[in-house]
Structures are given as C-alpha cells and as structure tokens.
Amino acid sequence: MSSVANPNQDFIDFWNSTLVDKFNRYRHILREGMRHHSDTAFQKLKLPPGSRVLDVGCGWGDTSLVLAHLVGPSGTVVGIDCCDNFLQTAREDAKAQRVSNVEFTLSDVQIHPFEPIYDLCFSRFGTMFFANPVAALRNMRKSLKPGGQLMIVVWRMIEDNPWFGVPKEVVLQFLPPPGDNASTCGPGPFSMASESVVSAQLKAAGYIDFKFERVDGPVEIGNTPEKATQFQLALGPAGEIFREAGEVAERHRQNIEAALRDHLARYMNGGKIVMNSSSWVITARNPGG
C-alpha cells in the first residue's frame, strides 16, 4: 500500500518503526492490563458455535485465541493488524496452544476489502488510531452479515485513567507538550472516549442500536517504582511527551524520573504499582437480519 493510497500509512510506519519494540518489551504489563476489559466484554457475548468473528487490531492475538475458543472448532476467527511483528507472535502462540480455527492477516482495516461474512466484529483498543474513524467503522461494518454485531473496547477519558493521566501531569511539570508536527500512532488512545462523539461516528458509519457500558479495573504497571517509571517513559502520554522533547528530555531525565518514582510509589499495593483504568465496552449492530 502506498502512502498516497493509504491515509494511515504514516501511522502504520510509526507503529512498525517506533512502537513495536516498546510494546513487545512491556507486553506483560499491557496484555494483563487490557485483559480485564476484554474479559468483561467477553462475558457479555452470546456467540453460537460455528460463528465467524473478525478481531480488529488484534495485536499479539490473545483476544483472537479467546474468541476462537468461544466459537468452538466449527467456528472461525480472523485477527487483523497492521504490525507484522505482532502477528508473528500471534501465529506462534496459536500454534503452541494448538488452536487451529484462527488465522491472522496483515492489513489496514480502514481500507481492507472485506466481504460481509462475519457474525461479530470485535476490537479491544484497536479502533482509536484511524485517520478517519468513520471510514474505518464503515469499512468494518462491510465485514458484517446483515444483523451482525460490533463490539469495541476503547479507553474512556484520561481523567478516568490515572495510570495514563498521573504520569503525564508529572512529566508536563518539566517538559512542553508535543507540537502539532509530532510523530504519532494516530489520533490517540482517548480519541473515542466521548460517548456523544462515538455515537455520532457510529450513526454516520451506518450502525444501529449502539450502547455504552463503563468498565473499571486495576492495572499493574510494575513491581517497583523504578520499573513503573521506565514503563511510563516508554509508552503512553508521558512517554510521548518525553520522546518528542528529545535532548531537552534527556537533560531533565534525572529529575523527571525522581518525580515519577515519588508519585508512582504512592500506588504501591501488595508489592506492585497498581493504578485504576476505565474503558467503554461499546456494542452496535449492522442493520438487517
């Protein structure tokens, strides 16, 4: 896909060149932190055996493997992501777990040529980074049979997610926010936090019967303040500020790390740094059926 044909190409390149290694380094934190939100969503699913499911932004494929078990051996799951490195891990894990009813596709969901063959289109934190969210949601709807279901999990506001918000505020005491020309992975983790905005996006994309349910849960971000600090400076809003500040950030690194350690130590609980997180589980339906 060329950069001219694909409006997400810059974001895709950033994921593959900058974020993949960092995500892999902190895979244990990210996967466990996100699991509570997807497990809560899975409890609400009613998937008959033999269902066909599309898993958008599947990453390492852990949600795809859960979905593969839910639909049973007569069902199928296709995980799709723009990062081949993540998909390699997903394929290895599927093979190790002997899950044969799942496959993984490298593509950009916003422009992928879907056929209307799926009963469910699912995504856990994979829909917040599209250049045009309405176009992406509309294309995802093209994957659904008439009456097919959409279920996406997205972060709520940063104020409801102190594991993102607290470190960001600490780092902003030392560094300026990223400029308009900052390198990014897309609109960002909170781009679908507003119920009214996403409702309008879903309506514009042709969905009906959309509902929002809040899910709150703990996230363990390290077993020491030092490890939690390194995680925060690598990823998330605090990490973006630190990365974009470049040499200025490095000059202030010692003071920034000390301030972060001090703040994060306040969340020590049972030998781990535990902070709160909050998401929406959003469901909608393709008309017809």
XYZ file of N, CA and C in Angstrom, residues 3 11 24 72 81 101 107 119 141 162 181 194 196 200 205 211-212 222 233 245 247-248 250 255 258 260 266 279 287:
87
model
N 1.768 5.390 0.282
C 1.366 6.452 1.197
C 0.277 7.319 0.584
N 0.945 6.567 10.169
C 0.681 5.965 11.470
C 1.178 4.516 11.509
N 6.480 -4.724 22.679
C 6.963 -6.071 22.979
C 7.714 -6.118 24.306
N -15.844 -22.240 19.161
C -15.719 -23.680 19.011
C -15.040 -24.083 17.719
N -4.271 -6.958 11.751
C -3.464 -5.912 12.369
C -2.491 -5.374 11.320
N -8.525 -22.949 14.526
C -9.624 -22.234 13.869
C -9.421 -20.726 13.900
N -2.970 -6.212 7.400
C -3.671 -5.251 6.548
C -4.108 -4.057 7.380
N -20.201 -12.732 11.777
C -21.279 -12.538 12.737
C -20.931 -11.462 13.756
N -18.070 -2.336 9.182
C -19.458 -2.779 9.012
C -19.630 -3.604 7.742
N -6.072 7.199 35.574
C -4.893 7.780 36.219
C -3.587 7.077 35.876
N 3.388 18.912 14.907
C 4.080 18.062 13.936
C 4.715 16.832 14.577
N -15.391 9.939 24.145
C -16.645 10.684 24.286
C -17.818 9.872 23.760
N -20.847 10.869 23.164
C -21.602 11.591 22.143
C -20.873 11.582 20.802
N -22.144 9.582 17.336
C -22.283 10.236 16.036
C -21.477 9.506 14.964
N -21.509 5.921 10.305
C -20.974 4.715 9.670
C -22.057 3.689 9.364
N -24.816 0.892 22.229
C -24.879 1.002 23.685
C -23.457 1.127 24.243
N -23.342 1.827 25.372
C -22.065 2.042 26.042
C -22.161 1.516 27.473
N 4.110 -2.358 37.182
C 5.470 -2.670 37.594
C 5.498 -3.093 39.045
N 7.804 6.139 30.817
C 8.615 6.967 29.918
C 8.803 6.319 28.542
N 10.323 15.448 23.222
C 11.182 16.515 23.754
C 12.654 16.273 23.459
N 16.428 15.927 23.222
C 17.575 16.268 24.063
C 17.154 17.018 25.326
N 16.107 17.812 25.213
C 15.628 18.535 26.398
C 15.178 17.544 27.468
N 16.241 14.488 27.861
C 17.406 13.806 28.419
C 18.107 14.676 29.462
N 15.661 14.379 37.031
C 14.605 14.993 37.834
C 13.230 14.413 37.502
N 12.952 10.953 39.077
C 12.786 11.062 40.527
C 11.351 11.458 40.881
N 8.628 11.011 39.025
C 7.734 9.903 38.695
C 7.816 8.801 39.743
N 3.343 5.962 45.534
C 2.127 6.121 46.331
C 1.061 5.082 45.964
N -12.706 1.964 30.814
C -12.991 1.831 29.381
C -14.490 1.843 29.135
N -27.523 -3.018 10.335
C -28.954 -3.182 10.039
C -29.230 -4.447 9.234
